[in-house]
Structures are given as C-alpha cells and as structure tokens.
Amino acid sequence: MLRLGPLIFRNVLRNRRRTILTLASTAISLALLALLIALYQAFFYGEDASPSSAMRLICRHRVSLTNPLPSSYQARIQSIPGVEEVSAWSWFQGTWKEPKYFFARFAVDADRIFNIRKDWEMPAEQLAAFKRERTACVIGKKICDQHGIKLGERVTIVGDIYPVTLELTCVGIFNHPVNNECLVFHREYLTELLPQSSRSRDSVGTYMILATSPDNVPRVARAVDSMFDNSPYPTRTESEQEFGRSFLAFLGNIKLFLAAICAAVTFTILLVSANTVAMAVRERTREMAILRTLGYTPAEILQLVLGESVVISLLGGLAGLGVGWLLGRGLQASPANFGFTGIKWQAATVVMAMAAFIGLLAALVPALIAARKNVVESLRFTG
C-alpha cells in the first residue's frame, strides 16, 4: 500500500477541477456534520462548567416552571443531609428601558447565592456592598459590556409578572467564563414591594441547591422530591445540567432531529463521492489495464482506487473541520448559543472517521469492478 502512495496522490491531483469541486462539497457537508455532532455533544454530554456546577441542583414545581413553590420549603430543604446551601431563584423578567434589551433577572437570597454560585467571580468589596444594600443588584460582565452599565448606575426594571417597579443600583459586576448574562437582586426587596394580599410574597419560582459533593447530588434530589411528594406543591429536583436540558424538550425530540440531519448529510456526501469515484475509474479503464500488464495485481488496483477516494475524503474532512470551527466560533458569540463551547476533539475524531468511512464505502463498488475487469476488454475500452 505504501508503494502506491505516490501514484495515489498523483491521481488525486490529475483532474484538479474535479478534485477541488469534490473537496468543496465534501468540506461543506462535513462542516455541517461537525457542527451537528458538536451540538449533540454539548447538549447531552457537555462537561460541567465548573467544579461547583457539578454539585448544584434546581428544585421546581413538578407540574411546570410557572407554578410557584412555598417559601417555607427553603428551611426544610436546608435540613436534608448532604445539602450545603439553598437559595431562592425566582425569575422576575420585567422591562429595562425597552423590551428589546432583554436579559435574565432573578430575585435571590443575597447572603446565600454567592455561596452556591462559587464560580461567579467578583471583588470582595462589591460582594459586601451587595449583601449590605437592600436595593443593590449585581450584573454579569457580558451584560454590562453590551449595554454600557457601570458601577453605581441606577437600574430601573418595570415588572410584568410581578406588578412592581424595581429601583436598583448596580454595586457589583461578576464574571464567569460561560454563564454571566444575568442580573440578581434581593428577594427581600421584591417581597417588600408586593402588596400584603399578594400570594407571591410567600412563594418563589425555584430553589437553587448546593450539595456537599457531586456524589450526593442524586441522593439529595430524591430526598427533596420524596419530602414533598404528597404535598399540594410536589417538586422535581434535578442537576443543573439536567435542568438546562429540560428546555430542549420544548423543541421536540432533539436527538432524533439531529440524528436525521446527520444521516441525510452523510448520505449526500456518499452519493457525491461515489459519483466522482465512478467517473474517475471509468475514465482510467485503459490506464488500469496497462497497470495490470505491468505487473500490478487486482488487489493493488483495488487499493489504488480506495486510497484515492479516502485521501480526497480525508482532505475534505480537514477542510470541513476548519469551516466548522469558524461556524462554531460564530455560534459561541451569539446570545442563543445553548451552552455551545466549540468543536471538541471527540467531535473532530468522529468527523474524520466518518470521512474515511465515506471514502471507503463510496469507492468500494467502482474499485471492485476495476480490479475484476478483464484486461483485454479494458484495453479495448474507448468510452
């Protein structure tokens, strides 16, 4: 096989136009395939963003996120063995300046939330100011950079879910490599603003829980749900990663959707590659017959055709990974990146393996025909 290498590469470069067109179509298809595989990996096999992320859980109403939970649950959850800290985590929404300026806003327990979100980085003096001032808020660095929010700036948010207006002051800017696109403020401040008759005063949206270790996460989740199983407000507790995946369910069967697209892309590449190889083999029928007369065996003819197809597919795979990397960078920079962190080595390995497999499969039939064809008939071929 090694001695056929120079001949294989010479054949690849013989018809440059056809090779370039085949490489381009293969590269674009494999770039899409790489992006889809990377998305699948990020959705269902993504790594925890930080050590504390592996120990966090989200507790919500079993029926729906729109159903609140009683604030009295907090002390009971805190008493469960294996729970280190608990904080309310209530979605406020509302409007800041204009509806188009959208980012997440949560009411939290200011003295607890940074014990749970240990991966949020913020200067100690800013954290102390947040805990001390009732109308204080802290905002993710990405949001501040996008909207030009500075320390000490007033942030007014007009509520919609809650019929109140928050008059907040930005006292801190926190950073996180993945998730720093939200604003958090004191839950006590929201409670004070709500009317005495409002049922929302004694309820929260969800609870964020920090377990003492990653091994305790499944046990804590079962313990919390068992505790409130027969109450009027049953819960569903899951890891932070599983909670994030639950939003994908609103889009349907994502696994099936991605698998179907990957299969369609693979089949398309296979058809294009098989057509290209079949044309190349047909054009070189007499040439391969001459090689046979010079002592090349049918097995070597087979290897020659397969090798040419695999080389083109692998080059297309490398080019596709480059294009996919650029597309991935664009997706990472977009607001709706679904936690996408780029094309990892696992996805790249799968794409290159698929490229080699497609190259082999596409050339298998033409290669077998070329290897078995009668030498005399091949020499007479004029097509």
JSON list of C-alpha atoms in Angstrom, two decimals, residues 108-233:
[
{"chain": "A", "resi": 108, "resn": "VAL", "atom": "CA", "xyz": [-32.23, 35.67, 45.13]},
{"chain": "A", "resi": 109, "resn": "ASP", "atom": "CA", "xyz": [-31.08, 35.44, 48.74]},
{"chain": "A", "resi": 110, "resn": "ALA", "atom": "CA", "xyz": [-28.17, 37.85, 48.62]},
{"chain": "A", "resi": 111, "resn": "ASP", "atom": "CA", "xyz": [-26.35, 36.37, 51.61]},
{"chain": "A", "resi": 112, "resn": "ARG", "atom": "CA", "xyz": [-26.50, 32.84, 50.15]},
{"chain": "A", "resi": 113, "resn": "ILE", "atom": "CA", "xyz": [-26.35, 32.98, 46.36]},
{"chain": "A", "resi": 114, "resn": "PHE", "atom": "CA", "xyz": [-22.58, 33.51, 46.06]},
{"chain": "A", "resi": 115, "resn": "ASN", "atom": "CA", "xyz": [-22.03, 30.56, 48.40]},
{"chain": "A", "resi": 116, "resn": "ILE", "atom": "CA", "xyz": [-23.85, 28.46, 45.82]},
{"chain": "A", "resi": 117, "resn": "ARG", "atom": "CA", "xyz": [-22.58, 30.14, 42.66]},
{"chain": "A", "resi": 118, "resn": "LYS", "atom": "CA", "xyz": [-18.94, 29.77, 43.66]},
{"chain": "A", "resi": 119, "resn": "ASP", "atom": "CA", "xyz": [-17.89, 30.15, 40.04]},
{"chain": "A", "resi": 120, "resn": "TRP", "atom": "CA", "xyz": [-19.13, 33.76, 39.90]},
{"chain": "A", "resi": 121, "resn": "GLU", "atom": "CA", "xyz": [-16.07, 35.92, 40.37]},
{"chain": "A", "resi": 122, "resn": "MET", "atom": "CA", "xyz": [-16.48, 39.40, 41.89]},
{"chain": "A", "resi": 123, "resn": "PRO", "atom": "CA", "xyz": [-14.32, 41.62, 44.14]},
{"chain": "A", "resi": 124, "resn": "ALA", "atom": "CA", "xyz": [-14.94, 41.13, 47.86]},
{"chain": "A", "resi": 125, "resn": "GLU", "atom": "CA", "xyz": [-15.92, 44.78, 48.44]},
{"chain": "A", "resi": 126, "resn": "GLN", "atom": "CA", "xyz": [-18.58, 44.57, 45.72]},
{"chain": "A", "resi": 127, "resn": "LEU", "atom": "CA", "xyz": [-19.97, 41.38, 47.24]},
{"chain": "A", "resi": 128, "resn": "ALA", "atom": "CA", "xyz": [-20.09, 43.03, 50.68]},
{"chain": "A", "resi": 129, "resn": "ALA", "atom": "CA", "xyz": [-21.96, 46.01, 49.20]},
{"chain": "A", "resi": 130, "resn": "PHE", "atom": "CA", "xyz": [-24.46, 43.67, 47.52]},
{"chain": "A", "resi": 131, "resn": "LYS", "atom": "CA", "xyz": [-25.21, 41.88, 50.78]},
{"chain": "A", "resi": 132, "resn": "ARG", "atom": "CA", "xyz": [-25.43, 45.15, 52.71]},
{"chain": "A", "resi": 133, "resn": "GLU", "atom": "CA", "xyz": [-27.66, 47.29, 50.50]},
{"chain": "A", "resi": 134, "resn": "ARG", "atom": "CA", "xyz": [-31.30, 46.23, 50.17]},
{"chain": "A", "resi": 135, "resn": "THR", "atom": "CA", "xyz": [-31.77, 47.79, 46.71]},
{"chain": "A", "resi": 136, "resn": "ALA", "atom": "CA", "xyz": [-28.44, 46.58, 45.35]},
{"chain": "A", "resi": 137, "resn": "CYS", "atom": "CA", "xyz": [-28.01, 44.35, 42.35]},
{"chain": "A", "resi": 138, "resn": "VAL", "atom": "CA", "xyz": [-25.07, 42.67, 40.63]},
{"chain": "A", "resi": 139, "resn": "ILE", "atom": "CA", "xyz": [-24.86, 42.10, 36.90]},
{"chain": "A", "resi": 140, "resn": "GLY", "atom": "CA", "xyz": [-22.86, 39.79, 34.65]},
{"chain": "A", "resi": 141, "resn": "LYS", "atom": "CA", "xyz": [-19.90, 41.36, 32.89]},
{"chain": "A", "resi": 142, "resn": "LYS", "atom": "CA", "xyz": [-21.16, 40.46, 29.42]},
{"chain": "A", "resi": 143, "resn": "ILE", "atom": "CA", "xyz": [-24.45, 42.31, 30.04]},
{"chain": "A", "resi": 144, "resn": "CYS", "atom": "CA", "xyz": [-22.58, 45.36, 31.36]},
{"chain": "A", "resi": 145, "resn": "ASP", "atom": "CA", "xyz": [-20.26, 45.40, 28.36]},
{"chain": "A", "resi": 146, "resn": "GLN", "atom": "CA", "xyz": [-23.17, 45.05, 25.90]},
{"chain": "A", "resi": 147, "resn": "HIS", "atom": "CA", "xyz": [-25.29, 47.82, 27.43]},
{"chain": "A", "resi": 148, "resn": "GLY", "atom": "CA", "xyz": [-22.63, 50.06, 28.94]},
{"chain": "A", "resi": 149, "resn": "ILE", "atom": "CA", "xyz": [-23.79, 49.62, 32.54]},
{"chain": "A", "resi": 150, "resn": "LYS", "atom": "CA", "xyz": [-21.30, 50.98, 35.09]},
{"chain": "A", "resi": 151, "resn": "LEU", "atom": "CA", "xyz": [-20.87, 50.53, 38.83]},
{"chain": "A", "resi": 152, "resn": "GLY", "atom": "CA", "xyz": [-23.16, 52.83, 40.77]},
{"chain": "A", "resi": 153, "resn": "GLU", "atom": "CA", "xyz": [-25.62, 53.19, 37.88]},
{"chain": "A", "resi": 154, "resn": "ARG", "atom": "CA", "xyz": [-29.34, 53.13, 38.59]},
{"chain": "A", "resi": 155, "resn": "VAL", "atom": "CA", "xyz": [-31.20, 50.21, 37.03]},
{"chain": "A", "resi": 156, "resn": "THR", "atom": "CA", "xyz": [-34.98, 50.56, 36.86]},
{"chain": "A", "resi": 157, "resn": "ILE", "atom": "CA", "xyz": [-36.96, 47.47, 35.88]},
{"chain": "A", "resi": 158, "resn": "VAL", "atom": "CA", "xyz": [-40.72, 47.65, 35.36]},
{"chain": "A", "resi": 159, "resn": "GLY", "atom": "CA", "xyz": [-42.31, 44.36, 36.35]},
{"chain": "A", "resi": 160, "resn": "ASP", "atom": "CA", "xyz": [-44.83, 42.36, 34.33]},
{"chain": "A", "resi": 161, "resn": "ILE", "atom": "CA", "xyz": [-45.09, 39.01, 36.13]},
{"chain": "A", "resi": 162, "resn": "TYR", "atom": "CA", "xyz": [-44.78, 40.93, 39.40]},
{"chain": "A", "resi": 163, "resn": "PRO", "atom": "CA", "xyz": [-46.75, 44.25, 39.39]},
{"chain": "A", "resi": 164, "resn": "VAL", "atom": "CA", "xyz": [-43.92, 46.31, 40.89]},
{"chain": "A", "resi": 165, "resn": "THR", "atom": "CA", "xyz": [-41.08, 48.53, 39.71]},
{"chain": "A", "resi": 166, "resn": "LEU", "atom": "CA", "xyz": [-37.58, 47.79, 40.94]},
{"chain": "A", "resi": 167, "resn": "GLU", "atom": "CA", "xyz": [-35.29, 50.75, 41.63]},
{"chain": "A", "resi": 168, "resn": "LEU", "atom": "CA", "xyz": [-31.90, 49.06, 41.81]},
{"chain": "A", "resi": 169, "resn": "THR", "atom": "CA", "xyz": [-28.30, 50.19, 42.00]},
{"chain": "A", "resi": 170, "resn": "CYS", "atom": "CA", "xyz": [-25.51, 48.25, 40.32]},
{"chain": "A", "resi": 171, "resn": "VAL", "atom": "CA", "xyz": [-22.93, 47.66, 43.06]},
{"chain": "A", "resi": 172, "resn": "GLY", "atom": "CA", "xyz": [-21.10, 44.73, 41.51]},
{"chain": "A", "resi": 173, "resn": "ILE", "atom": "CA", "xyz": [-20.10, 43.14, 38.22]},
{"chain": "A", "resi": 174, "resn": "PHE", "atom": "CA", "xyz": [-19.38, 39.42, 38.28]},
{"chain": "A", "resi": 175, "resn": "ASN", "atom": "CA", "xyz": [-17.66, 37.28, 35.72]},
{"chain": "A", "resi": 176, "resn": "HIS", "atom": "CA", "xyz": [-17.95, 33.66, 34.65]},
{"chain": "A", "resi": 177, "resn": "PRO", "atom": "CA", "xyz": [-16.43, 32.01, 31.56]},
{"chain": "A", "resi": 178, "resn": "VAL", "atom": "CA", "xyz": [-19.77, 30.58, 30.40]},
{"chain": "A", "resi": 179, "resn": "ASN", "atom": "CA", "xyz": [-22.79, 32.00, 32.24]},
{"chain": "A", "resi": 180, "resn": "ASN", "atom": "CA", "xyz": [-22.55, 35.68, 33.15]},
{"chain": "A", "resi": 181, "resn": "GLU", "atom": "CA", "xyz": [-25.62, 37.02, 31.35]},
{"chain": "A", "resi": 182, "resn": "CYS", "atom": "CA", "xyz": [-27.99, 37.80, 34.19]},
{"chain": "A", "resi": 183, "resn": "LEU", "atom": "CA", "xyz": [-28.85, 40.28, 36.92]},
{"chain": "A", "resi": 184, "resn": "VAL", "atom": "CA", "xyz": [-29.61, 39.25, 40.52]},
{"chain": "A", "resi": 185, "resn": "PHE", "atom": "CA", "xyz": [-31.16, 41.32, 43.31]},
{"chain": "A", "resi": 186, "resn": "HIS", "atom": "CA", "xyz": [-32.53, 40.87, 46.84]},
{"chain": "A", "resi": 187, "resn": "ARG", "atom": "CA", "xyz": [-35.64, 38.70, 47.15]},
{"chain": "A", "resi": 188, "resn": "GLU", "atom": "CA", "xyz": [-36.49, 40.58, 50.36]},
{"chain": "A", "resi": 189, "resn": "TYR", "atom": "CA", "xyz": [-36.72, 43.83, 48.38]},
{"chain": "A", "resi": 190, "resn": "LEU", "atom": "CA", "xyz": [-39.20, 42.24, 45.97]},
{"chain": "A", "resi": 191, "resn": "THR", "atom": "CA", "xyz": [-41.26, 40.91, 48.91]},
{"chain": "A", "resi": 192, "resn": "GLU", "atom": "CA", "xyz": [-41.46, 44.38, 50.47]},
{"chain": "A", "resi": 193, "resn": "LEU", "atom": "CA", "xyz": [-42.75, 45.91, 47.24]},
{"chain": "A", "resi": 194, "resn": "LEU", "atom": "CA", "xyz": [-45.52, 43.35, 46.76]},
{"chain": "A", "resi": 195, "resn": "PRO", "atom": "CA", "xyz": [-48.96, 44.09, 48.25]},
{"chain": "A", "resi": 196, "resn": "GLN", "atom": "CA", "xyz": [-49.76, 42.38, 51.58]},
{"chain": "A", "resi": 197, "resn": "SER", "atom": "CA", "xyz": [-52.56, 40.48, 49.90]},
{"chain": "A", "resi": 198, "resn": "SER", "atom": "CA", "xyz": [-50.32, 39.10, 47.13]},
{"chain": "A", "resi": 199, "resn": "ARG", "atom": "CA", "xyz": [-49.77, 35.34, 47.24]},
{"chain": "A", "resi": 200, "resn": "SER", "atom": "CA", "xyz": [-46.37, 35.89, 45.62]},
{"chain": "A", "resi": 201, "resn": "ARG", "atom": "CA", "xyz": [-44.99, 37.25, 48.90]},
{"chain": "A", "resi": 202, "resn": "ASP", "atom": "CA", "xyz": [-44.80, 33.72, 50.32]},
{"chain": "A", "resi": 203, "resn": "SER", "atom": "CA", "xyz": [-43.67, 31.89, 47.19]},
{"chain": "A", "resi": 204, "resn": "VAL", "atom": "CA", "xyz": [-40.61, 31.51, 44.99]},
{"chain": "A", "resi": 205, "resn": "GLY", "atom": "CA", "xyz": [-40.08, 30.25, 41.47]},
{"chain": "A", "resi": 206, "resn": "THR", "atom": "CA", "xyz": [-37.34, 27.69, 42.05]},
{"chain": "A", "resi": 207, "resn": "TYR", "atom": "CA", "xyz": [-34.70, 26.80, 44.62]},
{"chain": "A", "resi": 208, "resn": "MET", "atom": "CA", "xyz": [-31.03, 26.53, 43.79]},
{"chain": "A", "resi": 209, "resn": "ILE", "atom": "CA", "xyz": [-29.36, 23.92, 45.97]},
{"chain": "A", "resi": 210, "resn": "LEU", "atom": "CA", "xyz": [-25.67, 23.21, 46.57]},
{"chain": "A", "resi": 211, "resn": "ALA", "atom": "CA", "xyz": [-24.84, 19.65, 47.60]},
{"chain": "A", "resi": 212, "resn": "THR", "atom": "CA", "xyz": [-21.81, 18.85, 49.72]},
{"chain": "A", "resi": 213, "resn": "SER", "atom": "CA", "xyz": [-20.31, 16.72, 46.92]},
{"chain": "A", "resi": 214, "resn": "PRO", "atom": "CA", "xyz": [-21.15, 15.59, 43.37]},
{"chain": "A", "resi": 215, "resn": "ASP", "atom": "CA", "xyz": [-21.83, 12.07, 44.68]},
{"chain": "A", "resi": 216, "resn": "ASN", "atom": "CA", "xyz": [-24.62, 13.44, 46.89]},
{"chain": "A", "resi": 217, "resn": "VAL", "atom": "CA", "xyz": [-26.48, 15.11, 44.03]},
{"chain": "A", "resi": 218, "resn": "PRO", "atom": "CA", "xyz": [-28.72, 12.13, 43.05]},
{"chain": "A", "resi": 219, "resn": "ARG", "atom": "CA", "xyz": [-29.46, 11.30, 46.69]},
{"chain": "A", "resi": 220, "resn": "VAL", "atom": "CA", "xyz": [-30.34, 14.90, 47.55]},
{"chain": "A", "resi": 221, "resn": "ALA", "atom": "CA", "xyz": [-32.63, 15.13, 44.51]},
{"chain": "A", "resi": 222, "resn": "ARG", "atom": "CA", "xyz": [-34.52, 12.00, 45.59]},
{"chain": "A", "resi": 223, "resn": "ALA", "atom": "CA", "xyz": [-34.72, 13.19, 49.20]},
{"chain": "A", "resi": 224, "resn": "VAL", "atom": "CA", "xyz": [-36.17, 16.59, 48.26]},
{"chain": "A", "resi": 225, "resn": "ASP", "atom": "CA", "xyz": [-38.80, 15.13, 45.94]},
{"chain": "A", "resi": 226, "resn": "SER", "atom": "CA", "xyz": [-39.74, 12.42, 48.48]},
{"chain": "A", "resi": 227, "resn": "MET", "atom": "CA", "xyz": [-40.18, 15.06, 51.19]},
{"chain": "A", "resi": 228, "resn": "PHE", "atom": "CA", "xyz": [-42.80, 16.96, 49.17]},
{"chain": "A", "resi": 229, "resn": "ASP", "atom": "CA", "xyz": [-44.25, 14.04, 47.21]},
{"chain": "A", "resi": 230, "resn": "ASN", "atom": "CA", "xyz": [-47.67, 14.17, 48.89]},
{"chain": "A", "resi": 231, "resn": "SER", "atom": "CA", "xyz": [-47.86, 17.93, 49.42]},
{"chain": "A", "resi": 232, "resn": "PRO", "atom": "CA", "xyz": [-50.05, 20.33, 47.38]},
{"chain": "A", "resi": 233, "resn": "TYR", "atom": "CA", "xyz": [-46.82, 21.57, 45.79]}
]
